[in-house]
Amino acid sequence: MKYNLDDLLKENMDIQETPSQELKDRILYQEKERLTMGNKYFKYVPKVAAAALAVVLATGGIAYAGTRLWDYYVAKSFGVEKNADLQKELNEKGFAQQPQVTAEAKRKKVSVTDKDITVTIQQTLADEHSAYVCYKVKYGDQYKAVDQDAVKHPDYRITLQEGIGTGIAIPQTEFQMDSGIPLDYSGGVKKVIDDHTVLYEYFIATRMEDNLQEGIMKMSLSPFEKYSTKADLSLEATSPEVIAADGKWDLSWDLSVGTEKRVYHLDRTLTLGKDKVVIKDLTISPLSAEVTMQNPDGVSLSEIGAVVRDTGDDEVEVDAKGNQKIIRYVGAGVIEEELKKGEMLVGMNDFQLCLKGKDFKGAGGMGSESSHYIYKQFDKVLDMEKVTGIRVAGKYIDLKSASFDTMK
């Protein structure tokens, strides 16, 4: 017997409207996972699948054979959409979470509706130094939250600064932990699902060496502002359209924080021009990395950098030992105009993890640094088993034989 997907979803969700493109995207994603898993969980039956997948609308997540997988768009952007086992592992270890209200925690609010605008937490990721929050906003039919030109915008990720003038409503969003620990955060539009549904994402980091611990995360949204795609932002007179000016959206949930990490004790001295730097420890988790170091001569680490050979497309010439082609050492504060064509500046804060000969392209989240500490949050999931080295200011350190401790 053949089944019509739209009809099955309507039957299981008890709705009359056509299922959204978001739901259909997630179903296609789930079907791909089913084909890769074979019969590991259960024999596929269309009606059962439709019923299970319909839970997406109620929970904001994906339910499949008793295994909660990630939000489809988060999984895709973090590079694990084809790796259900890794998704499950990070869920079980506390790094990944799709918050839900339980009977024991009714005072938590993971979805709030006001002024016919519903805000729902879709997915969180967190370790001891950083967090990531993706939330969905469903606007009522009376709101024009997304200009038609913006629906076709090719870039999923639009920061708050870049998002102004793109014709997409953006709320001012604030985060706070009940512990009161200071947080820095930045984010904006992640994905326009349709002209009334938008996903937003925020990268959050603790300041310097403060640890993020499990507790209640609070998120508050203020009225939404939308600048026209045709707005000339060079003019101070440009004003945004304010949507639901007196609305209030306060959400809270128990933030799950993964604590497993791998600590490499390196104590490796690097000679960088006339300066020497001791790389003490490298600590990595699936979501971030931090390096502790010291300079015996007392020179500020921010003043140490190297000019390397740029071969184009952010690729740098590397020798057989993994070292970048260093042209000269300079103060890391050198201005770009001092660089010649084909040159790129890398400072101490530009450390690069290497995965089996390839550079890890995932350090796009928040970061912090001090005189002896550098931290980077990832926007891709790091498979710790694949880390083979680290490059600091152009110098490569092989980790294949380095000792490490796994801490949980």
mmCIF file of C-alpha atoms in Angstrom:
data_model
loop_
_atom_site.group_PDB
_atom_site.id
_atom_site.type_symbol
_atom_site.label_atom_id
_atom_site.label_comp_id
_atom_site.label_asym_id
_atom_site.label_seq_id
_atom_site.Cartn_x
_atom_site.Cartn_y
_atom_site.Cartn_z
ATOM 1 C CA MET A 1 0.000 0.000 0.000
ATOM 2 C CA LYS A 2 1.251 3.486 -0.831
ATOM 3 C CA TYR A 3 1.063 6.281 1.702
ATOM 4 C CA ASN A 4 0.951 10.029 1.171
ATOM 5 C CA LEU A 5 3.349 11.693 3.605
ATOM 6 C CA ASP A 6 1.283 14.868 4.030
ATOM 7 C CA ASP A 7 -1.875 12.860 4.762
ATOM 8 C CA LEU A 8 -0.100 10.610 7.253
ATOM 9 C CA LEU A 9 1.340 13.586 9.120
ATOM 10 C CA LYS A 10 -2.023 15.321 9.274
ATOM 11 C CA GLU A 11 -3.589 12.119 10.587
ATOM 12 C CA ASN A 12 -0.989 11.700 13.320
ATOM 13 C CA MET A 13 -0.741 15.375 14.259
ATOM 14 C CA ASP A 14 -4.463 16.105 14.045
ATOM 15 C CA ILE A 15 -3.919 19.220 11.984
ATOM 16 C CA GLN A 16 -5.419 20.479 8.755
ATOM 17 C CA GLU A 17 -2.645 22.585 7.290
ATOM 18 C CA THR A 18 0.094 21.227 5.054
ATOM 19 C CA PRO A 19 3.152 20.114 7.074
ATOM 20 C CA SER A 20 5.939 22.696 7.033
ATOM 21 C CA GLN A 21 9.069 22.447 4.941
ATOM 22 C CA GLU A 22 11.035 22.238 8.191
ATOM 23 C CA LEU A 23 9.259 19.027 9.153
ATOM 24 C CA LYS A 24 9.686 17.578 5.694
ATOM 25 C CA ASP A 25 13.418 18.374 5.771
ATOM 26 C CA ARG A 26 13.736 16.571 9.075
ATOM 27 C CA ILE A 27 11.846 13.548 7.760
ATOM 28 C CA LEU A 28 14.130 13.307 4.754
ATOM 29 C CA TYR A 29 17.095 13.544 7.093
ATOM 30 C CA GLN A 30 15.624 10.845 9.319
ATOM 31 C CA GLU A 31 14.993 8.586 6.322
ATOM 32 C CA LYS A 32 18.648 8.883 5.319
ATOM 33 C CA GLU A 33 19.613 7.829 8.848
ATOM 34 C CA ARG A 34 17.227 4.872 8.649
ATOM 35 C CA LEU A 35 18.809 3.663 5.431
ATOM 36 C CA THR A 36 22.292 3.828 6.949
ATOM 37 C CA MET A 37 21.204 2.045 10.130
ATOM 38 C CA GLY A 38 19.382 -0.748 8.298
ATOM 39 C CA ASN A 39 17.196 -2.754 10.642
ATOM 40 C CA LYS A 40 19.236 -1.926 13.730
ATOM 41 C CA TYR A 41 16.279 -0.385 15.554
ATOM 42 C CA PHE A 42 13.076 -1.566 13.934
ATOM 43 C CA LYS A 43 11.510 -2.564 10.662
ATOM 44 C CA TYR A 44 10.344 0.523 8.816
ATOM 45 C CA VAL A 45 6.594 0.977 8.630
ATOM 46 C CA PRO A 46 5.357 4.226 7.018
ATOM 47 C CA LYS A 47 2.534 4.832 9.497
ATOM 48 C CA VAL A 48 4.829 4.215 12.471
ATOM 49 C CA ALA A 49 7.470 6.492 11.003
ATOM 50 C CA ALA A 50 4.987 9.286 10.368
ATOM 51 C CA ALA A 51 3.608 9.021 13.882
ATOM 52 C CA ALA A 52 7.058 9.083 15.437
ATOM 53 C CA LEU A 53 8.305 11.911 13.293
ATOM 54 C CA ALA A 54 5.220 13.999 13.997
ATOM 55 C CA VAL A 55 6.549 14.372 17.545
ATOM 56 C CA VAL A 56 8.935 16.932 16.048
ATOM 57 C CA LEU A 57 6.225 19.583 16.154
ATOM 58 C CA ALA A 58 5.489 18.982 19.801
ATOM 59 C CA THR A 59 9.018 18.585 21.117
ATOM 60 C CA GLY A 60 11.153 20.620 18.753
ATOM 61 C CA GLY A 61 13.349 17.569 18.229
ATOM 62 C CA ILE A 62 13.469 14.322 16.320
ATOM 63 C CA ALA A 63 12.056 11.160 17.852
ATOM 64 C CA TYR A 64 13.138 7.924 16.238
ATOM 65 C CA ALA A 65 12.793 4.453 17.679
ATOM 66 C CA GLY A 66 13.260 5.771 21.188
ATOM 67 C CA THR A 67 16.491 7.603 20.302
ATOM 68 C CA ARG A 68 16.364 11.402 20.379
ATOM 69 C CA LEU A 69 18.613 12.789 17.695
ATOM 70 C CA TRP A 70 19.646 16.377 17.123
ATOM 71 C CA ASP A 71 17.763 19.194 15.507
ATOM 72 C CA TYR A 72 18.251 18.702 11.783
ATOM 73 C CA TYR A 73 19.742 22.121 11.036
ATOM 74 C CA VAL A 74 22.057 22.066 14.065
ATOM 75 C CA ALA A 75 23.313 18.606 13.104
ATOM 76 C CA LYS A 76 23.936 19.820 9.567
ATOM 77 C CA SER A 77 25.851 22.967 10.509
ATOM 78 C CA PHE A 78 27.952 21.125 13.125
ATOM 79 C CA GLY A 79 28.883 18.441 10.616
ATOM 80 C CA VAL A 80 27.239 15.425 12.265
ATOM 81 C CA GLU A 81 24.058 15.064 10.210
ATOM 82 C CA LYS A 82 25.311 11.719 8.867
ATOM 83 C CA ASN A 83 26.670 10.423 12.151
ATOM 84 C CA ALA A 84 23.789 9.283 14.350
ATOM 85 C CA ASP A 85 26.160 7.355 16.631
ATOM 86 C CA LEU A 86 28.142 10.513 17.445
ATOM 87 C CA GLN A 87 24.935 12.460 18.049
ATOM 88 C CA LYS A 88 23.776 9.790 20.458
ATOM 89 C CA GLU A 89 27.149 9.683 22.210
ATOM 90 C CA LEU A 90 27.181 13.445 22.793
ATOM 91 C CA ASN A 91 23.611 13.267 24.071
ATOM 92 C CA GLU A 92 24.516 10.534 26.545
ATOM 93 C CA LYS A 93 27.623 12.397 27.743
ATOM 94 C CA GLY A 94 25.645 15.580 28.377
ATOM 95 C CA PHE A 95 27.163 17.736 25.643
ATOM 96 C CA ALA A 96 23.987 17.841 23.539
ATOM 97 C CA GLN A 97 20.435 18.426 24.676
ATOM 98 C CA GLN A 98 16.963 19.128 23.371
ATOM 99 C CA PRO A 99 15.352 20.653 26.483
ATOM 100 C CA GLN A 100 11.941 19.419 27.537
ATOM 101 C CA VAL A 101 9.717 20.204 30.485
ATOM 102 C CA THR A 102 9.419 17.232 32.813
ATOM 103 C CA ALA A 103 6.902 16.555 35.545
ATOM 104 C CA GLU A 104 9.575 17.413 38.134
ATOM 105 C CA ALA A 105 10.425 20.712 36.480
ATOM 106 C CA LYS A 106 7.176 22.356 35.501
ATOM 107 C CA ARG A 107 8.494 25.777 36.405
ATOM 108 C CA LYS A 108 10.927 25.602 33.469
ATOM 109 C CA LYS A 109 9.756 27.109 30.205
ATOM 110 C CA VAL A 110 11.277 25.835 26.980
ATOM 111 C CA SER A 111 8.516 27.301 24.809
ATOM 112 C CA VAL A 112 6.698 30.601 25.352
ATOM 113 C CA THR A 113 3.953 32.269 23.327
ATOM 114 C CA ASP A 114 3.072 35.962 23.566
ATOM 115 C CA LYS A 115 1.472 38.310 21.034
ATOM 116 C CA ASP A 116 0.984 35.312 18.735
ATOM 117 C CA ILE A 117 4.747 34.757 18.552
ATOM 118 C CA THR A 118 6.065 31.440 19.865
ATOM 119 C CA VAL A 119 9.694 31.012 20.916
ATOM 120 C CA THR A 120 10.939 27.429 21.405
ATOM 121 C CA ILE A 121 14.341 26.079 22.406
ATOM 122 C CA GLN A 122 15.422 23.633 19.700
ATOM 123 C CA GLN A 123 18.882 22.455 20.763
ATOM 124 C CA THR A 124 21.717 23.236 23.140
ATOM 125 C CA LEU A 125 25.365 22.175 23.205
ATOM 126 C CA ALA A 126 27.606 22.866 26.180
ATOM 127 C CA ASP A 127 30.899 21.995 27.811
ATOM 128 C CA GLU A 128 32.711 23.525 30.788
ATOM 129 C CA HIS A 129 33.587 26.764 29.009
ATOM 130 C CA SER A 130 30.965 27.342 26.364
ATOM 131 C CA ALA A 131 27.399 26.790 25.249
ATOM 132 C CA TYR A 132 25.428 26.960 22.047
ATOM 133 C CA VAL A 133 21.698 27.637 21.868
ATOM 134 C CA CYS A 134 19.449 27.293 18.834
ATOM 135 C CA TYR A 135 15.866 28.487 19.170
ATOM 136 C CA LYS A 136 12.935 28.758 16.796
ATOM 137 C CA VAL A 137 10.516 31.660 16.466
ATOM 138 C CA LYS A 138 7.118 31.068 14.887
ATOM 139 C CA TYR A 139 5.462 34.364 13.956
ATOM 140 C CA GLY A 140 1.701 34.740 13.667
ATOM 141 C CA ASP A 141 0.163 35.357 10.268
ATOM 142 C CA GLN A 142 -0.340 39.053 11.025
ATOM 143 C CA TYR A 143 3.426 39.644 11.200
ATOM 144 C CA LYS A 144 5.730 40.146 8.261
ATOM 145 C CA ALA A 145 8.880 39.021 9.995
ATOM 146 C CA VAL A 146 10.797 38.126 6.860
ATOM 147 C CA ASP A 147 10.943 40.145 3.637
ATOM 148 C CA GLN A 148 10.530 38.092 0.484
ATOM 149 C CA ASP A 149 14.084 38.888 -0.618
ATOM 150 C CA ALA A 150 15.441 37.570 2.683
ATOM 151 C CA VAL A 151 13.743 34.173 2.328
ATOM 152 C CA LYS A 152 16.115 33.443 -0.525
ATOM 153 C CA HIS A 153 19.186 34.622 1.355
ATOM 154 C CA PRO A 154 21.903 31.985 0.740
ATOM 155 C CA ASP A 155 23.667 32.433 4.065
ATOM 156 C CA TYR A 156 22.196 30.498 7.013
ATOM 157 C CA ARG A 157 24.304 32.379 9.513
ATOM 158 C CA ILE A 158 23.811 36.105 9.784
ATOM 159 C CA THR A 159 25.298 37.774 12.841
ATOM 160 C CA LEU A 160 23.491 40.537 14.650
ATOM 161 C CA GLN A 161 25.627 43.132 12.931
ATOM 162 C CA GLU A 162 25.351 41.577 9.473
ATOM 163 C CA GLY A 163 21.690 40.766 10.007
ATOM 164 C CA ILE A 164 20.713 44.416 10.171
ATOM 165 C CA GLY A 165 19.347 45.432 6.805
ATOM 166 C CA THR A 166 18.692 41.893 5.577
ATOM 167 C CA GLY A 167 14.943 42.081 6.036
ATOM 168 C CA ILE A 168 14.758 39.507 8.847
ATOM 169 C CA ALA A 169 13.337 40.278 12.290
ATOM 170 C CA ILE A 170 15.991 39.940 14.981
ATOM 171 C CA PRO A 171 15.301 40.035 18.730
ATOM 172 C CA GLN A 172 17.736 41.311 21.287
ATOM 173 C CA THR A 173 18.537 38.140 23.219
ATOM 174 C CA GLU A 174 20.055 37.888 26.679
ATOM 175 C CA PHE A 175 21.352 34.835 28.541
ATOM 176 C CA GLN A 176 21.982 34.313 32.239
ATOM 177 C CA MET A 177 22.900 31.348 34.403
ATOM 178 C CA ASP A 178 21.323 31.057 37.834
ATOM 179 C CA SER A 179 24.852 30.815 39.259
ATOM 180 C CA GLY A 180 25.479 34.391 38.112
ATOM 181 C CA ILE A 181 28.635 33.450 36.191
ATOM 182 C CA PRO A 182 29.474 36.183 33.616
ATOM 183 C CA LEU A 183 28.688 35.197 30.027
ATOM 184 C CA ASP A 184 29.672 36.611 26.665
ATOM 185 C CA TYR A 185 27.537 35.748 23.665
ATOM 186 C CA SER A 186 26.997 36.551 20.019
ATOM 187 C CA GLY A 187 24.542 35.283 17.450
ATOM 188 C CA GLY A 188 21.748 35.976 15.031
ATOM 189 C CA VAL A 189 19.797 34.316 12.241
ATOM 190 C CA LYS A 190 20.667 30.699 11.530
ATOM 191 C CA LYS A 191 18.052 29.642 9.006
ATOM 192 C CA VAL A 192 14.897 31.072 7.457
ATOM 193 C CA ILE A 193 12.470 28.144 7.344
ATOM 194 C CA ASP A 194 9.680 30.155 5.717
ATOM 195 C CA ASP A 195 8.359 33.708 5.876
ATOM 196 C CA HIS A 196 6.873 33.089 9.343
ATOM 197 C CA THR A 197 9.438 30.706 10.875
ATOM 198 C CA VAL A 198 13.057 31.532 11.667
ATOM 199 C CA LEU A 199 15.823 29.705 13.511
ATOM 200 C CA TYR A 200 18.282 31.765 15.554
ATOM 201 C CA GLU A 201 21.554 30.643 17.117
ATOM 202 C CA TYR A 202 23.871 31.982 19.806
ATOM 203 C CA PHE A 203 27.405 31.064 20.814
ATOM 204 C CA ILE A 204 28.034 31.619 24.511
ATOM 205 C CA ALA A 205 31.296 31.534 26.440
ATOM 206 C CA THR A 206 32.413 32.066 29.993
ATOM 207 C CA ARG A 207 34.960 34.761 30.676
ATOM 208 C CA MET A 208 38.573 33.670 30.891
ATOM 209 C CA GLU A 209 38.919 30.607 33.102
ATOM 210 C CA ASP A 210 35.485 30.470 34.728
ATOM 211 C CA ASN A 211 33.788 27.089 34.446
ATOM 212 C CA LEU A 212 30.257 26.609 33.166
ATOM 213 C CA GLN A 213 28.345 24.184 35.367
ATOM 214 C CA GLU A 214 24.969 22.545 35.047
ATOM 215 C CA GLY A 215 22.169 24.745 36.286
ATOM 216 C CA ILE A 216 19.243 26.803 35.078
ATOM 217 C CA MET A 217 19.874 28.778 31.911
ATOM 218 C CA LYS A 218 17.600 31.772 31.382
ATOM 219 C CA MET A 219 16.951 33.371 28.011
ATOM 220 C CA SER A 220 15.016 36.606 27.566
ATOM 221 C CA LEU A 221 13.910 38.153 24.300
ATOM 222 C CA SER A 222 13.004 41.784 23.812
ATOM 223 C CA PRO A 223 10.872 43.135 20.946
ATOM 224 C CA PHE A 224 11.947 42.158 17.462
ATOM 225 C CA GLU A 225 13.463 44.689 15.077
ATOM 226 C CA LYS A 226 13.606 44.358 11.304
ATOM 227 C CA TYR A 227 15.489 46.616 8.941
ATOM 228 C CA SER A 228 14.362 46.587 5.328
ATOM 229 C CA THR A 229 16.621 44.897 2.814
ATOM 230 C CA LYS A 230 16.754 48.263 1.103
ATOM 231 C CA ALA A 231 17.725 50.199 4.229
ATOM 232 C CA ASP A 232 20.757 52.444 3.895
ATOM 233 C CA LEU A 233 22.471 51.795 7.196
ATOM 234 C CA SER A 234 24.970 54.572 6.583
ATOM 235 C CA LEU A 235 22.165 57.004 7.400
ATOM 236 C CA GLU A 236 21.529 57.522 11.091
ATOM 237 C CA ALA A 237 17.912 58.303 10.292
ATOM 238 C CA THR A 238 17.257 54.687 9.264
ATOM 239 C CA SER A 239 14.882 53.139 11.777
ATOM 240 C CA PRO A 240 13.832 49.499 12.091
ATOM 241 C CA GLU A 241 10.313 48.165 12.076
ATOM 242 C CA VAL A 242 9.448 47.049 15.609
ATOM 243 C CA ILE A 243 7.409 43.865 15.925
ATOM 244 C CA ALA A 244 5.333 43.167 19.056
ATOM 245 C CA ALA A 245 6.834 46.045 20.992
ATOM 246 C CA ASP A 246 5.220 45.091 24.308
ATOM 247 C CA GLY A 247 5.792 41.324 24.019
ATOM 248 C CA LYS A 248 7.619 39.283 26.630
ATOM 249 C CA TRP A 249 9.408 35.979 26.118
ATOM 250 C CA ASP A 250 11.278 34.593 29.129
ATOM 251 C CA LEU A 251 12.474 30.986 28.854
ATOM 252 C CA SER A 252 14.425 28.773 31.240
ATOM 253 C CA TRP A 253 15.640 25.204 31.339
ATOM 254 C CA ASP A 254 18.145 22.918 33.031
ATOM 255 C CA LEU A 255 21.281 23.239 30.917
ATOM 256 C CA SER A 256 23.116 19.973 30.355
ATOM 257 C CA VAL A 257 26.916 20.379 30.376
ATOM 258 C CA GLY A 258 29.323 17.725 29.110
ATOM 259 C CA THR A 259 32.468 17.445 31.216
ATOM 260 C CA GLU A 260 34.579 14.837 29.429
ATOM 261 C CA LYS A 261 37.822 16.246 28.083
ATOM 262 C CA ARG A 262 41.294 15.198 27.047
ATOM 263 C CA VAL A 263 44.293 17.003 28.571
ATOM 264 C CA TYR A 264 47.680 16.801 26.843
ATOM 265 C CA HIS A 265 50.625 17.699 29.095
ATOM 266 C CA LEU A 266 53.104 19.080 26.585
ATOM 267 C CA ASP A 267 55.677 21.328 28.285
ATOM 268 C CA ARG A 268 57.063 22.078 24.844
ATOM 269 C CA THR A 269 59.310 25.110 24.295
ATOM 270 C CA LEU A 270 58.942 26.880 20.972
ATOM 271 C CA THR A 271 61.490 29.379 19.697
ATOM 272 C CA LEU A 272 59.618 32.100 17.836
ATOM 273 C CA GLY A 273 62.186 34.533 16.523
ATOM 274 C CA LYS A 274 63.891 36.059 19.525
ATOM 275 C CA ASP A 275 61.182 34.885 21.923
ATOM 276 C CA LYS A 276 60.609 31.562 23.617
ATOM 277 C CA VAL A 277 57.156 30.291 24.557
ATOM 278 C CA VAL A 278 56.400 27.223 26.666
ATOM 279 C CA ILE A 279 53.241 25.392 25.600
ATOM 280 C CA LYS A 280 52.103 23.828 28.868
ATOM 281 C CA ASP A 281 48.812 22.032 28.277
ATOM 282 C CA LEU A 282 46.275 21.485 25.528
ATOM 283 C CA THR A 283 42.735 20.642 26.641
ATOM 284 C CA ILE A 284 40.127 19.565 24.117
ATOM 285 C CA SER A 285 36.478 18.563 24.239
ATOM 286 C CA PRO A 286 34.136 17.882 21.319
ATOM 287 C CA LEU A 287 33.064 21.538 21.497
ATOM 288 C CA SER A 288 36.166 23.576 22.345
ATOM 289 C CA ALA A 289 39.909 23.725 22.935
ATOM 290 C CA GLU A 290 42.170 25.676 25.250
ATOM 291 C CA VAL A 291 45.914 26.140 25.436
ATOM 292 C CA THR A 292 47.870 27.262 28.484
ATOM 293 C CA MET A 293 51.354 28.670 27.962
ATOM 294 C CA GLN A 294 53.965 30.962 29.396
ATOM 295 C CA ASN A 295 56.762 33.189 28.163
ATOM 296 C CA PRO A 296 59.849 32.933 30.389
ATOM 297 C CA ASP A 297 61.083 36.307 29.159
ATOM 298 C CA GLY A 298 57.893 38.021 30.258
ATOM 299 C CA VAL A 299 56.953 39.327 26.814
ATOM 300 C CA SER A 300 53.211 39.588 26.300
ATOM 301 C CA LEU A 301 51.965 36.706 24.178
ATOM 302 C CA SER A 302 49.814 39.153 22.232
ATOM 303 C CA GLU A 303 53.033 40.671 20.882
ATOM 304 C CA ILE A 304 54.305 37.430 19.354
ATOM 305 C CA GLY A 305 53.313 36.435 15.832
ATOM 306 C CA ALA A 306 54.585 35.118 12.535
ATOM 307 C CA VAL A 307 54.094 36.048 8.903
ATOM 308 C CA VAL A 308 53.490 32.924 6.827
ATOM 309 C CA ARG A 309 53.149 32.170 3.133
ATOM 310 C CA ASP A 310 49.519 32.385 2.018
ATOM 311 C CA THR A 311 48.771 30.171 -0.973
ATOM 312 C CA GLY A 312 45.171 31.395 -1.336
ATOM 313 C CA ASP A 313 41.741 30.381 -0.060
ATOM 314 C CA ASP A 314 42.995 30.509 3.542
ATOM 315 C CA GLU A 315 45.534 27.786 2.760
ATOM 316 C CA VAL A 316 49.085 28.173 4.036
ATOM 317 C CA GLU A 317 52.193 26.447 2.750
ATOM 318 C CA VAL A 318 53.223 23.622 5.107
ATOM 319 C CA ASP A 319 56.432 21.551 5.085
ATOM 320 C CA ALA A 320 56.753 17.794 5.570
ATOM 321 C CA LYS A 321 56.883 18.184 9.367
ATOM 322 C CA GLY A 322 53.666 20.196 9.534
ATOM 323 C CA ASN A 323 55.310 23.589 10.099
ATOM 324 C CA GLN A 324 53.988 26.521 8.139
ATOM 325 C CA LYS A 325 56.357 28.418 5.866
ATOM 326 C CA ILE A 326 57.419 31.247 8.175
ATOM 327 C CA ILE A 327 58.723 34.327 6.409
ATOM 328 C CA ARG A 328 59.477 36.437 9.455
ATOM 329 C CA TYR A 329 58.428 36.971 13.070
ATOM 330 C CA VAL A 330 56.660 40.187 13.992
ATOM 331 C CA GLY A 331 54.524 41.694 16.712
ATOM 332 C CA ALA A 332 51.063 40.158 16.435
ATOM 333 C CA GLY A 333 49.546 43.624 16.467
ATOM 334 C CA VAL A 334 50.970 44.440 13.031
ATOM 335 C CA ILE A 335 48.403 46.104 10.799
ATOM 336 C CA GLU A 336 47.323 44.384 7.602
ATOM 337 C CA GLU A 337 48.857 47.090 5.393
ATOM 338 C CA GLU A 338 52.309 46.004 6.533
ATOM 339 C CA LEU A 339 51.791 42.577 4.981
ATOM 340 C CA LYS A 340 52.873 41.951 1.415
ATOM 341 C CA LYS A 341 50.905 40.117 -1.233
ATOM 342 C CA GLY A 342 50.777 36.409 -0.482
ATOM 343 C CA GLU A 343 51.474 36.879 3.246
ATOM 344 C CA MET A 344 49.287 36.097 6.240
ATOM 345 C CA LEU A 345 49.752 36.908 9.918
ATOM 346 C CA VAL A 346 49.308 34.218 12.566
ATOM 347 C CA GLY A 347 49.563 35.082 16.237
ATOM 348 C CA MET A 348 49.726 33.001 19.379
ATOM 349 C CA ASN A 349 45.924 33.085 19.511
ATOM 350 C CA ASP A 350 45.733 31.444 16.081
ATOM 351 C CA PHE A 351 46.515 27.934 17.270
ATOM 352 C CA GLN A 352 45.263 25.293 14.867
ATOM 353 C CA LEU A 353 44.235 21.717 15.641
ATOM 354 C CA CYS A 354 45.221 19.154 13.013
ATOM 355 C CA LEU A 355 43.274 16.004 12.195
ATOM 356 C CA LYS A 356 45.317 13.351 10.432
ATOM 357 C CA GLY A 357 47.175 15.860 8.313
ATOM 358 C CA LYS A 358 44.249 18.223 7.736
ATOM 359 C CA ASP A 359 43.498 21.427 9.614
ATOM 360 C CA PHE A 360 40.317 21.411 11.697
ATOM 361 C CA LYS A 361 37.969 24.010 10.182
ATOM 362 C CA GLY A 362 35.660 24.425 13.125
ATOM 363 C CA ALA A 363 36.857 27.230 15.385
ATOM 364 C CA GLY A 364 34.095 29.656 14.461
ATOM 365 C CA GLY A 365 32.479 30.211 17.847
ATOM 366 C CA MET A 366 33.404 32.482 20.726
ATOM 367 C CA GLY A 367 36.899 32.801 22.156
ATOM 368 C CA SER A 368 38.900 34.402 24.930
ATOM 369 C CA GLU A 369 42.525 34.918 25.826
ATOM 370 C CA SER A 370 44.775 36.251 28.543
ATOM 371 C CA SER A 371 48.519 36.494 29.098
ATOM 372 C CA HIS A 372 48.770 32.704 29.468
ATOM 373 C CA TYR A 373 45.501 31.240 28.241
ATOM 374 C CA ILE A 374 43.783 30.935 24.860
ATOM 375 C CA TYR A 375 40.353 29.415 24.371
ATOM 376 C CA LYS A 376 38.344 28.629 21.231
ATOM 377 C CA GLN A 377 34.747 27.477 20.899
ATOM 378 C CA PHE A 378 33.893 25.306 17.906
ATOM 379 C CA ASP A 379 31.089 25.602 15.392
ATOM 380 C CA LYS A 380 31.798 22.023 14.277
ATOM 381 C CA VAL A 381 31.958 18.905 16.435
ATOM 382 C CA LEU A 382 35.529 17.765 17.062
ATOM 383 C CA ASP A 383 36.206 14.025 17.001
ATOM 384 C CA MET A 384 38.888 13.873 19.694
ATOM 385 C CA GLU A 385 40.119 10.488 18.455
ATOM 386 C CA LYS A 386 41.223 12.071 15.176
ATOM 387 C CA VAL A 387 43.390 14.855 16.648
ATOM 388 C CA THR A 388 47.009 14.279 15.647
ATOM 389 C CA GLY A 389 48.684 17.644 16.244
ATOM 390 C CA ILE A 390 48.477 21.341 17.017
ATOM 391 C CA ARG A 391 50.108 24.279 15.292
ATOM 392 C CA VAL A 392 50.973 27.383 17.302
ATOM 393 C CA ALA A 393 52.220 30.522 15.529
ATOM 394 C CA GLY A 394 53.176 28.355 12.559
ATOM 395 C CA LYS A 395 55.083 25.714 14.577
ATOM 396 C CA TYR A 396 53.705 22.155 14.568
ATOM 397 C CA ILE A 397 53.571 19.931 17.661
ATOM 398 C CA ASP A 398 52.930 16.232 17.012
ATOM 399 C CA LEU A 399 50.412 14.735 19.455
ATOM 400 C CA LYS A 400 50.378 11.144 18.201
ATOM 401 C CA SER A 401 52.873 10.059 20.866
ATOM 402 C CA ALA A 402 52.032 12.722 23.470
ATOM 403 C CA SER A 403 50.639 11.594 26.815
ATOM 404 C CA PHE A 404 47.201 12.732 27.895
ATOM 405 C CA ASP A 405 44.643 12.257 30.642
ATOM 406 C CA THR A 406 40.962 11.716 29.958
ATOM 407 C CA MET A 407 38.859 13.507 32.557
ATOM 408 C CA LYS A 408 35.123 12.974 32.996
#
